[in-house]
Short mmCIF file of C-alpha atoms in Angstrom, two decimals:
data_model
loop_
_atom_site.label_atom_id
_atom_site.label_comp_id
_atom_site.label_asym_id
_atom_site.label_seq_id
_atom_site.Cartn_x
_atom_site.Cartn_y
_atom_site.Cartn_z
CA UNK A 1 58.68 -61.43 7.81
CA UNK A 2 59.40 -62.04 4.16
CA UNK A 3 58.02 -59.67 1.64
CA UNK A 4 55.85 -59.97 -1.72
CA UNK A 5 57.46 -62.67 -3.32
CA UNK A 6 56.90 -62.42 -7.21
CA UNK A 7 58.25 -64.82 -10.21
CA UNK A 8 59.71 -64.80 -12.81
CA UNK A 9 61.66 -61.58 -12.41
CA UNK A 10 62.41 -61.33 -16.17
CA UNK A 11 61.06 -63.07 -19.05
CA UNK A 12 60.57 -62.60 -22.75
CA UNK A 13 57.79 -63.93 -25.06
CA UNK A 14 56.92 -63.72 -28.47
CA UNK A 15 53.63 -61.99 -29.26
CA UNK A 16 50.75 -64.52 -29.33
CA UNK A 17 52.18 -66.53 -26.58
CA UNK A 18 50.53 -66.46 -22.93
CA UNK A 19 52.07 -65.82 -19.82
CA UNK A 20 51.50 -66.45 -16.26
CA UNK A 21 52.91 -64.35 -13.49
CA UNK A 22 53.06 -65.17 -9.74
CA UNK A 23 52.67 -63.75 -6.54
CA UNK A 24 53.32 -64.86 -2.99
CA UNK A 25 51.89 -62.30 -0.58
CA UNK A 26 53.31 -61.17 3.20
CA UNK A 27 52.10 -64.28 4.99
CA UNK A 28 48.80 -63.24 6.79
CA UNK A 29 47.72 -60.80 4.05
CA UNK A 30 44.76 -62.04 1.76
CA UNK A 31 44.54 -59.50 -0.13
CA UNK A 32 46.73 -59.24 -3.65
CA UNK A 33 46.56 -56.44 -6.50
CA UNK A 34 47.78 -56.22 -9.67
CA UNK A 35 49.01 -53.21 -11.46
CA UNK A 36 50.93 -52.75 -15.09
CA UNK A 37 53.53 -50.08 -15.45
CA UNK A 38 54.74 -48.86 -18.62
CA UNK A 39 56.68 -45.41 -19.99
CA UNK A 40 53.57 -44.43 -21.22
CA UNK A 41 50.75 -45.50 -19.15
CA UNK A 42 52.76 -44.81 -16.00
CA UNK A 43 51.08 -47.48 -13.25
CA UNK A 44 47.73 -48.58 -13.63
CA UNK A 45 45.61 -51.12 -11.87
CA UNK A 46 44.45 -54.42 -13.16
CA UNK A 47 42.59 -56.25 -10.37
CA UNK A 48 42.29 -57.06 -7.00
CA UNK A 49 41.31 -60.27 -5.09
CA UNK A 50 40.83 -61.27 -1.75
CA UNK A 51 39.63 -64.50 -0.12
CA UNK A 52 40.05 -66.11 -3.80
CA UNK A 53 37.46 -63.08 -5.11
CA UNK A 54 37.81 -60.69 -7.56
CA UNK A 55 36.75 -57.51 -5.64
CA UNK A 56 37.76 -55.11 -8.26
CA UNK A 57 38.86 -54.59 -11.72
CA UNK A 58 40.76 -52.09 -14.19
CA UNK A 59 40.32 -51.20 -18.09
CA UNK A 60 42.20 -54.13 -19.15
CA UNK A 61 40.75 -56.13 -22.10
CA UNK A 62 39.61 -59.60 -21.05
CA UNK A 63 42.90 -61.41 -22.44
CA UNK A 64 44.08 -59.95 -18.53
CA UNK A 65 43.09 -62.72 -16.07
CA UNK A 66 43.78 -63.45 -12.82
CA UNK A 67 43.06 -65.85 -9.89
CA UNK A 68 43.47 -66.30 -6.42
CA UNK A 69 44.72 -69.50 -4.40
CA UNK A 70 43.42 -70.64 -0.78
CA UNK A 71 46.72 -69.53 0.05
CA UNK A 72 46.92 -66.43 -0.69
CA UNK A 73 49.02 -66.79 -3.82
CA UNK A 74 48.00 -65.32 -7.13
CA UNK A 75 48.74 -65.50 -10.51
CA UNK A 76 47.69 -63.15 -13.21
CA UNK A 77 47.53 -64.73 -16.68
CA UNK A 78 47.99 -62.21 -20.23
CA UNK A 79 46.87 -64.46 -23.87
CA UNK A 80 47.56 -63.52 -27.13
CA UNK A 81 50.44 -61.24 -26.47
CA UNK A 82 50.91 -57.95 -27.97
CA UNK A 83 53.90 -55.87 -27.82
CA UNK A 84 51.87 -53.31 -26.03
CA UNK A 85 52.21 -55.30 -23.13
CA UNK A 86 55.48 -55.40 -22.58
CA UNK A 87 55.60 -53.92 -19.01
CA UNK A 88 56.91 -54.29 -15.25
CA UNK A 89 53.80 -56.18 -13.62
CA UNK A 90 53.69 -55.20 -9.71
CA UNK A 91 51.76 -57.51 -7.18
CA UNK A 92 50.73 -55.98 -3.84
CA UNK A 93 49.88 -57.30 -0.74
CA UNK A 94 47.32 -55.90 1.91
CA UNK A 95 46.09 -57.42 5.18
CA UNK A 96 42.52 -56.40 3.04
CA UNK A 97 40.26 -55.23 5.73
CA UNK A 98 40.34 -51.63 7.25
CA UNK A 99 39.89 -48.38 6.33
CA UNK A 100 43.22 -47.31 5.07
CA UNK A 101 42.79 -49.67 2.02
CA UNK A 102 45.72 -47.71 -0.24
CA UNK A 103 48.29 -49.18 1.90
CA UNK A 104 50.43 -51.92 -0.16
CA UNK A 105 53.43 -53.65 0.09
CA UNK A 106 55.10 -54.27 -3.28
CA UNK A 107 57.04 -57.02 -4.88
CA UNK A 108 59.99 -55.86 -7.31
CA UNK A 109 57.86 -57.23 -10.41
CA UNK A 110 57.96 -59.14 -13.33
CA UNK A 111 59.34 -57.94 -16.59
CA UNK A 112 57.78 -58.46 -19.56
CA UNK A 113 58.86 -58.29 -22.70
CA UNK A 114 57.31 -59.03 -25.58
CA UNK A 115 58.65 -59.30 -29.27
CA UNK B 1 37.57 -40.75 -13.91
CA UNK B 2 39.82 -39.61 -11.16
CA UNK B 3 42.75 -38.16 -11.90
CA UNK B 4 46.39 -37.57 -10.24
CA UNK B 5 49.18 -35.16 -12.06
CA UNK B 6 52.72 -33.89 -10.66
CA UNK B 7 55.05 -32.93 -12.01
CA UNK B 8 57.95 -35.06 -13.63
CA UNK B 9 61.40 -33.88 -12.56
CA UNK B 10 63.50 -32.26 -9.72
CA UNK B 11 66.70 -31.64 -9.43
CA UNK B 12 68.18 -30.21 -5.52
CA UNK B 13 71.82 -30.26 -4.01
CA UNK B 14 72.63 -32.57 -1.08
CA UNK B 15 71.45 -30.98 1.65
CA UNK B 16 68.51 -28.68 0.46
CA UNK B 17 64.49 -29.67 1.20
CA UNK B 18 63.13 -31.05 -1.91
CA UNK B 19 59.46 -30.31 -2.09
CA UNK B 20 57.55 -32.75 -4.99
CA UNK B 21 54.15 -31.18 -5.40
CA UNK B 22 50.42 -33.28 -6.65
CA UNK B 23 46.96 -32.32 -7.67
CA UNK B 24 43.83 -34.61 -7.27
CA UNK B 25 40.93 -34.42 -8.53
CA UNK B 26 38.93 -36.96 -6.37
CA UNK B 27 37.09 -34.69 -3.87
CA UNK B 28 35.96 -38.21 -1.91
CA UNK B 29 39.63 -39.04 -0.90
CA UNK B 30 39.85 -40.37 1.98
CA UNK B 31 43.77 -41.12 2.32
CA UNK B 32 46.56 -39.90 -0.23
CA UNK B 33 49.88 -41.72 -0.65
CA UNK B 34 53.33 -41.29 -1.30
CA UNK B 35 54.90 -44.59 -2.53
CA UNK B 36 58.80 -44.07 -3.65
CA UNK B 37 60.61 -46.31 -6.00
CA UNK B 38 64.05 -46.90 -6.58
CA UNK B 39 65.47 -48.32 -9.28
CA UNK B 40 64.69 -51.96 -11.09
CA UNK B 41 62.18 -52.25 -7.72
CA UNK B 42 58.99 -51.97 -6.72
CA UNK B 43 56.88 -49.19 -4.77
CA UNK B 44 57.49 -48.92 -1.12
CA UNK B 45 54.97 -46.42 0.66
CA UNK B 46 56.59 -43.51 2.26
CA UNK B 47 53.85 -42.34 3.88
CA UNK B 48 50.33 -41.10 3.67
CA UNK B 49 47.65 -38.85 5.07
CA UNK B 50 44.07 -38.80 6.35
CA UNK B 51 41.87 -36.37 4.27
CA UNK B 52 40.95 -34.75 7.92
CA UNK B 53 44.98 -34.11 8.17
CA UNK B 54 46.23 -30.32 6.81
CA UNK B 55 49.76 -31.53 8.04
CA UNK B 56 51.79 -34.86 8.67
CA UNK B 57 55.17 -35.15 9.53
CA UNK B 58 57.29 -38.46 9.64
CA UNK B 59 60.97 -37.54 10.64
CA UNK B 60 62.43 -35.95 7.18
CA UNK B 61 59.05 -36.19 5.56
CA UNK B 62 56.14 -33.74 5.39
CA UNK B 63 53.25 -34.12 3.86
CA UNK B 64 51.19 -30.96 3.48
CA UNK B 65 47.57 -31.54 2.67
CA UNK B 66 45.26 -28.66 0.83
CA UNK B 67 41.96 -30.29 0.50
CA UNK B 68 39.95 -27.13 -1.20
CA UNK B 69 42.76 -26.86 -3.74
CA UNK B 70 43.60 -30.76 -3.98
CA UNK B 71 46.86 -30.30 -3.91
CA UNK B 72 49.53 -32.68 -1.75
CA UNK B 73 52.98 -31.79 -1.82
CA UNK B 74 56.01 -34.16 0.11
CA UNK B 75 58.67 -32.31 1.96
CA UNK B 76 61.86 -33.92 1.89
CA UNK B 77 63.81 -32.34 4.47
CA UNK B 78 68.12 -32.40 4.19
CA UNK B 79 68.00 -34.54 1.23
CA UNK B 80 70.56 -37.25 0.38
CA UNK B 81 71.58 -38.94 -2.68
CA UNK B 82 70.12 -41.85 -1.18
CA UNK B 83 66.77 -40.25 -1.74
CA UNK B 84 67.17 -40.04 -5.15
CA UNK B 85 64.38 -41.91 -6.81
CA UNK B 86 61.00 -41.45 -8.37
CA UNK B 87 58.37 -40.60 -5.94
CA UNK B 88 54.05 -41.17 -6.90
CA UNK B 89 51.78 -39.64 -5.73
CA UNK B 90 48.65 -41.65 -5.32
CA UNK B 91 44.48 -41.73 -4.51
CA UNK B 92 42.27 -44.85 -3.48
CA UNK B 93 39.55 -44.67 -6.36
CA UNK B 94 36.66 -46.73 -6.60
CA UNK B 95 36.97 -49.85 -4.07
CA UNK B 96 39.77 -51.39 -2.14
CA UNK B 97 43.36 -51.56 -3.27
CA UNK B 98 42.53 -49.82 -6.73
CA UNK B 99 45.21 -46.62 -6.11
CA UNK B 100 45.20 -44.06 -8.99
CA UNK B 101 49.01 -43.02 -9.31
CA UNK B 102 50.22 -39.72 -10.68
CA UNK B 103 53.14 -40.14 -13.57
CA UNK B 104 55.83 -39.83 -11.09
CA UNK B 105 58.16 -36.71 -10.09
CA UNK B 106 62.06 -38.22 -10.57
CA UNK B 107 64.24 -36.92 -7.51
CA UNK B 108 67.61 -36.12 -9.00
CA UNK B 109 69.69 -35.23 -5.81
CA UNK B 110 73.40 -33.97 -6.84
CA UNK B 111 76.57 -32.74 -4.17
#
């Protein structure tokens, strides 16, 4: 079974750009999650969406969007960049029902950086 | 808001049982995690435990639960420099998927 898919692995933008990040999830998981990591902030969440709904959402300012596709796939979309947000962006993939609703399966991330 | 610390360094010869150690503050937890990460990659899950759980063991890993302290700790058990990595702690807060990681203990494993 392939794992979380996520593109592009590396990319650099110039602050007020946008960017758009994706994520293919384990096929038969409709659940995806977002989180931001950072030397300072250490790993914090962003959102999380299932069945193409926004189920839950971080402190991020509002220039932190995401969406979900029919498919599963998901992309989370950052405007006006800042050099704050220069980061390693993690998507996770859950089947999305259950109890044990902490366990995710990873992609290896995007990296972000902004100058 | 919930809150998950540990501490950020260890350093144990090949061989010896590392033991990385976590405090919670979320008295509601149902499950904790331990997700490991390895470098330039993302966070696999090592393992986790029910709050009902004092004790789990999976092959070299032990997770002790103390749920009136809030403390977790992970037992690695004849650790190899394969295991060398950073290792976070982590606590479901607030709705599904939303995991509150601690800052991450860095496993520095040396012959």
């Amino acid at each position: 079974k392939a794992g979380v898919t996520q593109t592009p692995r590396y990319l650099i933008k110039t602050r007020g750009q946008q960017v758009t990040l994706s994520c293919s999830p384990i096929s038969g998981h409709r659940s995806v999650s977002w989180y931001q990591q950072t030397p300072g902030q250490g790993l914090q969440f962003l959102f999380e969406y299932f069945s193409e709904t926004q189920r839950n959402k971080g402190n991020f300012p509002g220039r932190f969007s995401g969406r979900q596709f029919s498919n599963s796939r998901s992309e989370m979309n950052v405007s006006t960049l800042e050099l704050g947000d220069s980061a390693l962006y993690l998507c996770a993939s859950s089947p999305g029902m259950g109890g044990n609703t902490g366990e995710l399966f990873f992609g290896e991330g995007s990296r972000l950086t902004v100058l | 808001g919930e809150d998950v610390e540990q501490s950020l360094f260890l350093s144990v010869r090949e061989g010896d049982s590392s033991v990385i150690n976590c405090t919670y503050t979320d008295s509601s937890s149902t499950y904790l995690y331990w997700y490991k990460q390895e470098p330039g990659a993302g966070l696999q899950l090592l393992t986790y435990i029910f709050s009902n759980m004092d004790m789990k063991q999976d092959q070299r890993l032990t997770v002790l639960l103390n749920k009136k302290d809030k403390h977790l700790s992970l037992r690695i058990a004849d650790t190899q420099t394969g295991d060398s990595a950073i290792y976070f702690c982590a606590d479901v807060s607030g709705g599904y998927n939303k995991l509150i990681f601690g800052a991450g203990t860095r496993l520095a494993v040396h012959p």
